[in-house]
C-alpha atoms as one frame of an Amber mdcrd trajectory, in Angstrom:
protein
  14.899  13.358   9.413  12.697  14.277   6.518   9.214  12.875   6.298   7.864
  13.644   2.937   4.231  13.208   2.310   1.245  15.356   2.785  -0.600  12.252
   3.856   1.077  11.801   7.202  -0.854  13.304  10.065   0.019  16.940  10.524
   0.449  16.413  14.244   3.503  14.320  13.448   5.521  17.377  12.598   4.538
  18.991  15.880   5.396  15.926  17.932   8.733  15.262  16.378   9.710  18.707
  15.154  10.723  17.159  11.877  10.749  18.790   8.540   7.813  17.990   6.328
   8.365  18.517   2.646   6.897  17.526  -0.628   8.218  14.400  -2.233  11.190
  15.031  -4.402  10.849  11.480  -5.593   8.581  11.332  -8.557   6.532   8.637
 -10.152   5.884   8.758 -13.866   2.727  10.624 -14.735   0.460   8.670 -17.008
  -1.853  10.504 -19.312  -5.477   9.340 -19.500  -4.850   7.938 -22.970  -2.348
   5.523 -21.403  -5.034   3.906 -19.284  -6.744   0.954 -20.824 -10.380   1.225
 -21.746 -12.873  -0.192 -19.316 -12.618  -3.921 -19.095 -15.855  -5.370 -17.860
 -15.671  -8.952 -16.678 -18.526 -11.288 -15.710 -19.610 -11.304 -12.076 -21.587
 -14.178 -10.648 -23.386 -13.018  -7.564 -23.715 -16.409  -5.954 -21.014 -17.002
  -3.400 -18.660 -19.929  -3.768 -18.591 -21.989  -0.581 -15.118 -22.734   0.696
 -16.469 -25.687   2.655 -18.767 -28.328   1.180 -19.432 -28.208  -2.575 -22.813
 -27.048  -3.846 -24.282 -26.746  -7.336 -22.811 -23.743  -9.091 -25.025 -20.937
 -10.236 -24.060 -20.280 -13.818 -26.283 -17.273 -14.356 -24.409 -14.115 -15.051
 -25.783 -11.425 -12.761 -23.676  -8.442 -13.737 -20.320  -7.341 -14.957 -17.647
  -5.458 -13.138 -14.702  -3.357 -14.144 -11.729  -4.085 -11.919 -10.605  -0.478
 -12.277 -13.897   0.715 -10.804 -13.890  -2.033  -8.173 -10.390  -1.509  -6.795
  -9.117   1.892  -7.886 -10.758   4.866  -6.230  -8.215   7.486  -7.285  -6.729
   6.583 -10.697  -4.415   9.594 -10.875  -2.922   8.700  -7.482  -2.734   4.937
  -7.899   0.141   2.759  -8.965   1.009  -0.915  -8.889   4.172  -2.419  -7.487
   5.372  -5.995  -7.193   6.566  -7.365  -3.837  10.002  -8.853  -3.426  10.729
 -10.679  -0.188   8.905 -12.241   2.720   8.855  -9.561   5.421   5.067  -9.025
   5.166   3.894 -12.643   4.823   1.851 -12.576   8.054  -0.145  -9.650   6.637
  -1.025 -11.799   3.613   1.540 -10.088   1.384   3.844 -12.591  -0.263   6.855
 -12.567  -2.553   5.675 -11.824  -6.091   2.314 -10.322  -5.087   1.088  -7.203
  -6.829   0.151  -4.275  -4.597  -2.312  -1.558  -5.544  -1.010   1.585  -3.878
  -3.066   4.742  -3.462  -1.024   7.883  -2.867  -4.123   9.875  -1.963  -4.873
   7.804   1.151  -3.692   9.187   4.459  -0.816   7.198   5.937  -1.938   6.572
   9.503  -0.515   4.428  12.236  -1.106   0.774  11.268  -1.293   1.587   7.560
   0.742  -0.656   5.302   2.817   1.737   3.257   5.342   1.868   0.486   8.243
   3.766   2.008  11.649   4.867   0.877  14.171   4.757   3.714  17.552   6.241
   2.895  16.874   5.631  -0.775  15.657   2.028  -0.459  12.079   0.982  -1.190
  10.211  -1.157   1.292   6.685  -2.210   2.163   6.024  -2.205   5.906   3.407
  -1.328   8.471   3.764   2.276   9.627   3.460   2.505  13.404   3.406   5.777
  15.321   3.746   5.114  19.054   5.374   6.750  22.043   6.462   9.645  19.844
   8.436   7.294  17.626   8.010   6.256  14.021   8.476   2.582  13.192   8.326
   0.590  10.008   7.364  -2.877  11.157   7.493  -6.108   9.190   4.772  -8.731
   9.527   7.197 -11.627   9.905   8.996 -12.565  13.138  12.186 -13.279  11.165
  12.578  -9.560  10.422  13.250  -6.713  12.838  11.248  -3.495  13.042  13.010
  -0.370  11.863  12.955   2.659  14.166  13.135   5.818  12.095  15.635   8.215
  13.605  16.281  11.858  12.896  19.304  10.975  10.799  17.235   8.859   8.413
  15.433  10.004   5.311  11.879   8.640   5.133   9.488   9.154   2.248   6.044
   7.575   2.229   5.071   6.894  -1.361   1.595   5.649  -0.670  -0.738   3.388
   1.233  -1.306  -0.181   0.108  -5.001  -0.469  -0.681  -5.181  -3.977  -2.165
  -3.065  -7.066  -2.673  -3.294  -9.265  -5.757  -2.092 -12.689  -4.758  -1.557
 -15.496  -7.243  -1.992 -19.061  -6.115
């Protein structure tokens, strides 16, 4: 088994005696000029009640830039769209956009973008009883126990979900 990410806990290699290596899977590198300029959008500070209606506060309090709000590490962040229903109970649905941060440490219970034997998946990483699992958040899907014969690459940790209604 190859676990390739510097973000997995170092003790993992000691527990499992697996080979840790740098990703040989590469994401395109975007130059700063490829990032859009700041896009500040209006932010109303009054909260919108989800229960009984109340008069809306139409006074603009500030503006926010979604890049600053949701992307802590631009050079290590990418977006990916979800296909499938295996993570629906975690609030991740078919067609959602995920904001993935490769600089975050993949810990047990992290939702990660993984490549298992060449296939991309989004699952919850679980490290328990000296085993590595990729677990779905949908009872219709089975957890995947990572064995020594499998090739596992963690591409990054899901930091945010953009869900359309």
